[in-house]
Amino acid sequence: MKRDNYLKLEFPSRSANEALARASVAAFASQMDPTLDELGDIRTAVSEAVTNAIVHAYPDTVGVVWLRARILDGEYLEITVKDKGRGIEDVDRARQPLYTTGGEDRSGMGFTIMESFTDRLRIRSAPGRGTTVTMQRRIRRKPG
Amino acid sequence: MKVFSSYDNGRLTIYLHGELDHHAVRGAAELVERLLGEYLPRDCVLDLGRLSFMDSSGIALILRLHRRLVAGGGRFWVENVGAQPLRVLDAGGIGRVVQIAAAKEAKQA
Ligand SMILES: Nc1ncnc2c1ncn2[C@@H]1O[C@H](COP(=O)(O)OP(=O)(O)OP(=O)(O)O)[C@@H](O)[C@H]1O
Ligand SMILES: [Mg+2]
């Protein structure tokens, strides 16, 4: 039953879908009985990953963003955000706080926030092929 | 996302209501710019008491406002920050640059 439940979403890289993406994952995660802080962290991490796909992966076109959320071992929420956009040349550099190719409008803190709000962040990317961001966050079972 | 404001004696207070993400930030930034141009305040306060969500897009807006006000010889700070926006500002280390006051309910977190 819910130990292997999952959610899959596919949507065009339009910014109006950012709110939809984080609300959908939050609704999915609610079956794990998260605290308000845990839910806030999940919404934020999803928003960062999805915004990156919309802003950086497809800067001049509308592409497709794939999102999956699933429950692992009953108490881990795994979130995967995938694009087939521009890709990242140097992932280690992109993960550095304040590193951005986005200019004034961006702060370069997205990956730093994803990292501090989840227990595990993995980024796989190939220039010209796309990027897959996978995050895991433990949602402890509540007693009773 | 909605933007409200009040002005008193050289100080402009800007209230953000709703969710501040990449989708909302452009419109919010435009409204804020318009208010700054209209009132030419010395000091500016950003009140986030009714902001239910913020991500790194909000950090960029806050840092930009801070730079602007300080460049004009004024002061800028952020007030009434709820639990979720506070965690984002903390993760970004923004408190080292901009003065941030948490909302009462968010403080113990
Ligand atoms: N999906 C992606 N496709 C291509 N490049 C990406 C992707 N995600 C991130 N990047 C690159 O990594 C950099 C760092 O990303 P990060 O989210 O940390 O900061 P940012 O998006 O630039 O700013 P912020 O998230 O604070 O608004 C980006 O500026 C961009 O160059
Ligand atoms: Mg980002």
Short mmCIF file of C-alpha atoms and ligand atoms in Angstrom, two decimals:
data_model
loop_
_atom_site.label_atom_id
_atom_site.label_comp_id
_atom_site.label_asym_id
_atom_site.label_seq_id
_atom_site.Cartn_x
_atom_site.Cartn_y
_atom_site.Cartn_z
CA MET A 1 0.00 0.00 0.00
CA LYS A 2 1.43 3.35 0.95
CA ARG A 3 4.99 2.08 1.43
CA ASP A 4 5.52 2.11 -2.31
CA ASN A 5 3.18 4.88 -3.31
CA TYR A 6 4.32 7.35 -5.94
CA LEU A 7 3.25 10.40 -7.95
CA LYS A 8 4.33 11.36 -11.45
CA LEU A 9 3.74 14.70 -13.10
CA GLU A 10 4.75 16.09 -16.46
CA PHE A 11 4.27 19.74 -17.38
CA PRO A 12 5.60 22.44 -19.73
CA SER A 13 8.31 24.71 -18.31
CA ARG A 14 5.98 27.63 -17.61
CA SER A 15 6.47 29.51 -14.39
CA ALA A 16 2.80 29.23 -13.44
CA ASN A 17 3.47 25.52 -12.86
CA GLU A 18 5.92 26.16 -10.00
CA ALA A 19 3.10 26.56 -7.47
CA LEU A 20 1.29 23.53 -8.87
CA ALA A 21 4.41 21.36 -8.58
CA ARG A 22 5.14 22.16 -4.93
CA ALA A 23 1.48 21.93 -3.92
CA SER A 24 1.16 18.53 -5.61
CA VAL A 25 4.20 17.09 -3.84
CA ALA A 26 3.04 18.56 -0.52
CA ALA A 27 -0.37 16.92 -0.99
CA PHE A 28 1.32 13.61 -1.81
CA ALA A 29 3.66 13.89 1.20
CA SER A 30 0.79 14.54 3.60
CA GLN A 31 0.10 10.76 3.82
CA MET A 32 3.46 10.50 5.63
CA ASP A 33 2.07 12.76 8.36
CA PRO A 34 4.82 15.41 8.16
CA THR A 35 5.15 18.34 10.54
CA LEU A 36 4.48 21.83 9.20
CA ASP A 37 8.23 22.49 9.10
CA GLU A 38 8.87 19.28 7.16
CA LEU A 39 6.13 20.18 4.71
CA GLY A 40 7.58 23.68 4.30
CA ASP A 41 11.01 22.24 3.58
CA ILE A 42 9.59 19.88 0.96
CA ARG A 43 7.64 22.65 -0.78
CA THR A 44 10.74 24.82 -0.83
CA ALA A 45 13.06 22.13 -2.18
CA VAL A 46 10.57 21.24 -4.95
CA SER A 47 10.14 24.90 -5.83
CA GLU A 48 13.92 25.36 -6.18
CA ALA A 49 14.43 22.31 -8.39
CA VAL A 50 11.42 23.02 -10.61
CA THR A 51 12.33 26.71 -10.94
CA ASN A 52 15.83 25.74 -12.04
CA ALA A 53 14.40 23.53 -14.77
CA ILE A 54 12.13 26.36 -15.92
CA VAL A 55 14.71 29.17 -15.71
CA HIS A 56 18.02 27.53 -16.57
CA ALA A 57 17.29 24.34 -18.49
CA TYR A 58 15.03 25.95 -21.08
CA PRO A 59 16.04 29.63 -21.10
CA ASP A 60 14.53 30.53 -24.48
CA THR A 61 12.07 27.72 -25.16
CA VAL A 62 9.28 25.88 -23.44
CA GLY A 63 10.41 22.35 -22.66
CA VAL A 64 9.06 19.49 -20.59
CA VAL A 65 9.66 19.02 -16.87
CA TRP A 66 9.17 15.61 -15.27
CA LEU A 67 8.56 15.31 -11.56
CA ARG A 68 8.29 12.18 -9.48
CA ALA A 69 7.70 11.79 -5.76
CA ARG A 70 7.82 8.42 -4.06
CA ILE A 71 7.94 6.92 -0.62
CA LEU A 72 10.90 4.71 0.21
CA ASP A 73 10.96 2.35 3.19
CA GLY A 74 7.86 4.05 4.55
CA GLU A 75 9.74 7.07 5.86
CA TYR A 76 11.78 8.60 3.07
CA LEU A 77 10.30 10.92 0.53
CA GLU A 78 12.27 10.91 -2.72
CA ILE A 79 11.71 13.71 -5.20
CA THR A 80 13.11 13.64 -8.72
CA VAL A 81 12.97 16.62 -11.09
CA LYS A 82 14.16 16.00 -14.61
CA ASP A 83 14.58 18.14 -17.71
CA LYS A 84 16.05 17.61 -21.16
CA GLY A 85 17.40 21.13 -21.37
CA ARG A 86 20.75 22.83 -21.55
CA GLY A 87 22.49 20.84 -18.84
CA ILE A 88 25.20 21.94 -16.41
CA GLU A 89 28.83 22.16 -17.45
CA ASP A 90 30.34 21.91 -13.96
CA VAL A 91 28.00 20.54 -11.31
CA ASP A 92 30.42 21.06 -8.41
CA ARG A 93 30.71 24.72 -9.24
CA ALA A 94 26.94 25.09 -9.73
CA ARG A 95 26.39 23.71 -6.20
CA GLN A 96 28.52 26.45 -4.62
CA PRO A 97 26.54 29.04 -2.65
CA LEU A 98 26.09 32.30 -4.61
CA TYR A 99 27.14 30.73 -7.93
CA THR A 100 24.62 31.78 -10.56
CA THR A 101 24.41 32.31 -14.28
CA GLY A 102 21.10 34.08 -13.72
CA GLY A 103 22.22 37.66 -13.03
CA GLU A 104 20.47 40.12 -10.67
CA ASP A 105 17.19 38.20 -10.56
CA ARG A 106 18.76 35.11 -9.02
CA SER A 107 20.69 34.68 -5.79
CA GLY A 108 22.62 31.49 -6.52
CA MET A 109 21.19 29.87 -3.39
CA GLY A 110 18.87 27.24 -4.93
CA PHE A 111 21.13 24.19 -4.59
CA THR A 112 22.27 25.36 -1.15
CA ILE A 113 18.63 25.49 -0.02
CA MET A 114 17.86 22.07 -1.56
CA GLU A 115 20.88 20.66 0.24
CA SER A 116 20.02 22.08 3.64
CA PHE A 117 16.31 21.17 3.39
CA THR A 118 16.83 17.54 2.39
CA ASP A 119 19.01 14.68 3.64
CA ARG A 120 20.45 13.83 0.27
CA LEU A 121 20.85 15.75 -2.99
CA ARG A 122 22.15 14.16 -6.17
CA ILE A 123 22.59 16.07 -9.43
CA ARG A 124 23.23 14.30 -12.71
CA SER A 125 23.69 16.48 -15.73
CA ALA A 126 25.11 16.40 -19.24
CA PRO A 127 25.60 19.59 -21.27
CA GLY A 128 23.08 19.71 -24.10
CA ARG A 129 21.20 16.68 -22.77
CA GLY A 130 19.58 17.73 -19.53
CA THR A 131 19.62 17.50 -15.75
CA THR A 132 18.14 15.18 -13.16
CA VAL A 133 17.97 16.31 -9.54
CA THR A 134 17.12 13.70 -6.90
CA MET A 135 16.43 14.63 -3.30
CA GLN A 136 15.60 12.49 -0.31
CA ARG A 137 14.05 13.74 2.87
CA ARG A 138 13.34 11.60 5.89
CA ILE A 139 9.87 12.08 7.35
CA ARG A 140 10.00 10.34 10.71
CA ARG A 141 7.05 8.22 11.65
CA LYS A 142 5.12 9.94 14.41
CA PRO A 143 4.40 7.85 17.50
CA GLY A 144 0.78 6.73 17.97
CA MET B 1 0.91 37.53 -4.65
CA LYS B 2 -0.30 40.93 -3.51
CA VAL B 3 1.67 44.01 -2.52
CA PHE B 4 0.39 46.63 -0.07
CA SER B 5 2.14 49.61 1.43
CA SER B 6 1.99 52.36 3.98
CA TYR B 7 4.12 55.48 4.28
CA ASP B 8 4.96 57.48 7.34
CA ASN B 9 7.58 60.15 7.87
CA GLY B 10 10.22 58.96 5.40
CA ARG B 11 9.59 55.27 5.99
CA LEU B 12 7.87 53.08 3.45
CA THR B 13 6.49 49.76 4.70
CA ILE B 14 5.81 47.15 2.05
CA TYR B 15 3.57 44.17 2.85
CA LEU B 16 3.78 41.03 0.74
CA HIS B 17 0.79 38.69 0.83
CA GLY B 18 0.70 35.19 -0.65
CA GLU B 19 3.49 33.17 -2.24
CA LEU B 20 6.72 34.69 -3.51
CA ASP B 21 8.35 32.41 -6.08
CA HIS B 22 9.98 32.92 -9.46
CA HIS B 23 6.55 33.22 -11.10
CA ALA B 24 5.42 35.97 -8.72
CA VAL B 25 8.67 37.85 -8.16
CA ARG B 26 8.73 39.85 -11.37
CA GLY B 27 5.32 41.41 -10.76
CA ALA B 28 6.15 42.01 -7.11
CA ALA B 29 9.48 43.65 -8.00
CA GLU B 30 7.76 45.97 -10.47
CA LEU B 31 5.21 47.08 -7.90
CA VAL B 32 7.92 47.61 -5.31
CA GLU B 33 9.96 49.68 -7.77
CA ARG B 34 6.92 51.80 -8.51
CA LEU B 35 6.34 52.42 -4.79
CA LEU B 36 9.98 53.37 -4.24
CA GLY B 37 9.80 55.79 -7.18
CA GLU B 38 6.58 57.29 -5.92
CA TYR B 39 7.52 57.83 -2.26
CA LEU B 40 11.32 58.14 -2.51
CA PRO B 41 11.57 56.89 1.09
CA ARG B 42 14.65 57.23 3.24
CA ASP B 43 13.98 53.91 5.00
CA CYS B 44 12.09 50.87 3.84
CA VAL B 45 10.61 47.95 5.81
CA LEU B 46 9.51 44.72 4.18
CA ASP B 47 6.72 43.13 6.25
CA LEU B 48 6.33 39.40 5.51
CA GLY B 49 3.64 38.72 8.11
CA ARG B 50 1.18 37.52 5.46
CA LEU B 51 3.69 35.78 3.20
CA SER B 52 2.86 32.07 3.27
CA PHE B 53 5.73 30.89 1.05
CA MET B 54 9.04 32.17 -0.23
CA ASP B 55 11.95 30.56 -2.06
CA SER B 56 15.31 31.85 -3.35
CA SER B 57 13.48 34.25 -5.67
CA GLY B 58 12.57 36.19 -2.53
CA ILE B 59 16.21 36.27 -1.42
CA ALA B 60 17.20 38.01 -4.65
CA LEU B 61 14.43 40.58 -4.19
CA ILE B 62 15.41 41.26 -0.56
CA LEU B 63 19.11 41.65 -1.41
CA ARG B 64 18.26 43.98 -4.26
CA LEU B 65 16.08 46.18 -2.05
CA HIS B 66 18.79 46.24 0.59
CA ARG B 67 21.43 47.36 -1.90
CA ARG B 68 19.14 50.09 -3.22
CA LEU B 69 18.16 51.59 0.09
CA VAL B 70 21.67 51.46 1.53
CA ALA B 71 23.08 53.04 -1.64
CA GLY B 72 20.66 55.93 -1.06
CA GLY B 73 21.91 56.39 2.48
CA GLY B 74 18.77 54.85 4.01
CA ARG B 75 18.01 51.73 5.98
CA PHE B 76 16.24 48.53 5.02
CA TRP B 77 15.07 45.63 7.13
CA VAL B 78 12.64 42.70 7.07
CA GLU B 79 9.96 42.18 9.72
CA ASN B 80 7.36 39.69 10.84
CA VAL B 81 8.95 36.75 9.05
CA GLY B 82 7.00 33.49 9.39
CA ALA B 83 8.46 30.03 9.88
CA GLN B 84 8.93 28.93 6.25
CA PRO B 85 10.41 32.19 4.88
CA LEU B 86 12.63 32.36 7.96
CA ARG B 87 14.10 28.94 7.26
CA VAL B 88 14.86 30.01 3.69
CA LEU B 89 16.53 33.26 4.82
CA ASP B 90 18.53 31.33 7.45
CA ALA B 91 19.68 28.71 4.93
CA GLY B 92 20.87 31.54 2.70
CA GLY B 93 22.70 33.30 5.55
CA ILE B 94 20.81 36.49 4.68
CA GLY B 95 20.73 37.61 8.31
CA ARG B 96 24.42 38.46 8.01
CA VAL B 97 23.59 41.13 5.44
CA VAL B 98 20.07 42.30 6.19
CA GLN B 99 18.42 42.78 9.57
CA ILE B 100 15.63 40.23 9.95
CA ALA B 101 12.98 40.09 12.67
CA ALA B 102 10.96 36.89 12.98
CA ALA B 103 7.23 36.85 13.63
CA LYS B 104 6.38 35.90 17.23
CA GLU B 105 5.08 32.45 16.25
CA ALA B 106 8.16 31.63 14.20
CA LYS B 107 10.72 32.46 16.85
CA GLN B 108 10.95 29.23 18.79
CA ALA B 109 11.65 27.19 15.62
N1 LIG C 1 18.14 22.34 -14.47
C1 LIG C 1 19.22 23.09 -14.79
N2 LIG C 1 19.63 23.19 -16.08
C2 LIG C 1 20.71 23.95 -16.41
N3 LIG C 1 21.44 24.67 -15.52
C3 LIG C 1 21.06 24.61 -14.21
C4 LIG C 1 19.95 23.83 -13.78
N4 LIG C 1 19.85 23.98 -12.44
C5 LIG C 1 20.83 24.79 -12.06
N5 LIG C 1 21.60 25.19 -13.11
C6 LIG C 1 22.80 26.04 -13.07
O1 LIG C 1 23.30 26.04 -11.73
C7 LIG C 1 23.36 27.38 -11.22
C8 LIG C 1 23.09 27.38 -9.74
O2 LIG C 1 21.74 27.00 -9.45
P1 LIG C 1 21.05 27.51 -8.10
O3 LIG C 1 19.65 27.04 -8.08
O4 LIG C 1 21.92 27.16 -6.94
O5 LIG C 1 21.12 29.10 -8.24
P2 LIG C 1 20.26 30.03 -9.23
O6 LIG C 1 19.13 29.27 -9.80
O7 LIG C 1 21.21 30.65 -10.19
O8 LIG C 1 19.72 31.15 -8.24
P3 LIG C 1 18.49 30.96 -7.21
O9 LIG C 1 18.15 29.50 -7.16
O10 LIG C 1 19.01 31.46 -5.91
O11 LIG C 1 17.40 31.79 -7.74
C9 LIG C 1 22.37 28.14 -12.06
O12 LIG C 1 22.66 29.53 -12.10
C10 LIG C 1 22.52 27.49 -13.43
O13 LIG C 1 23.68 27.98 -14.10
MG MG C 2 17.86 28.15 -8.62
#
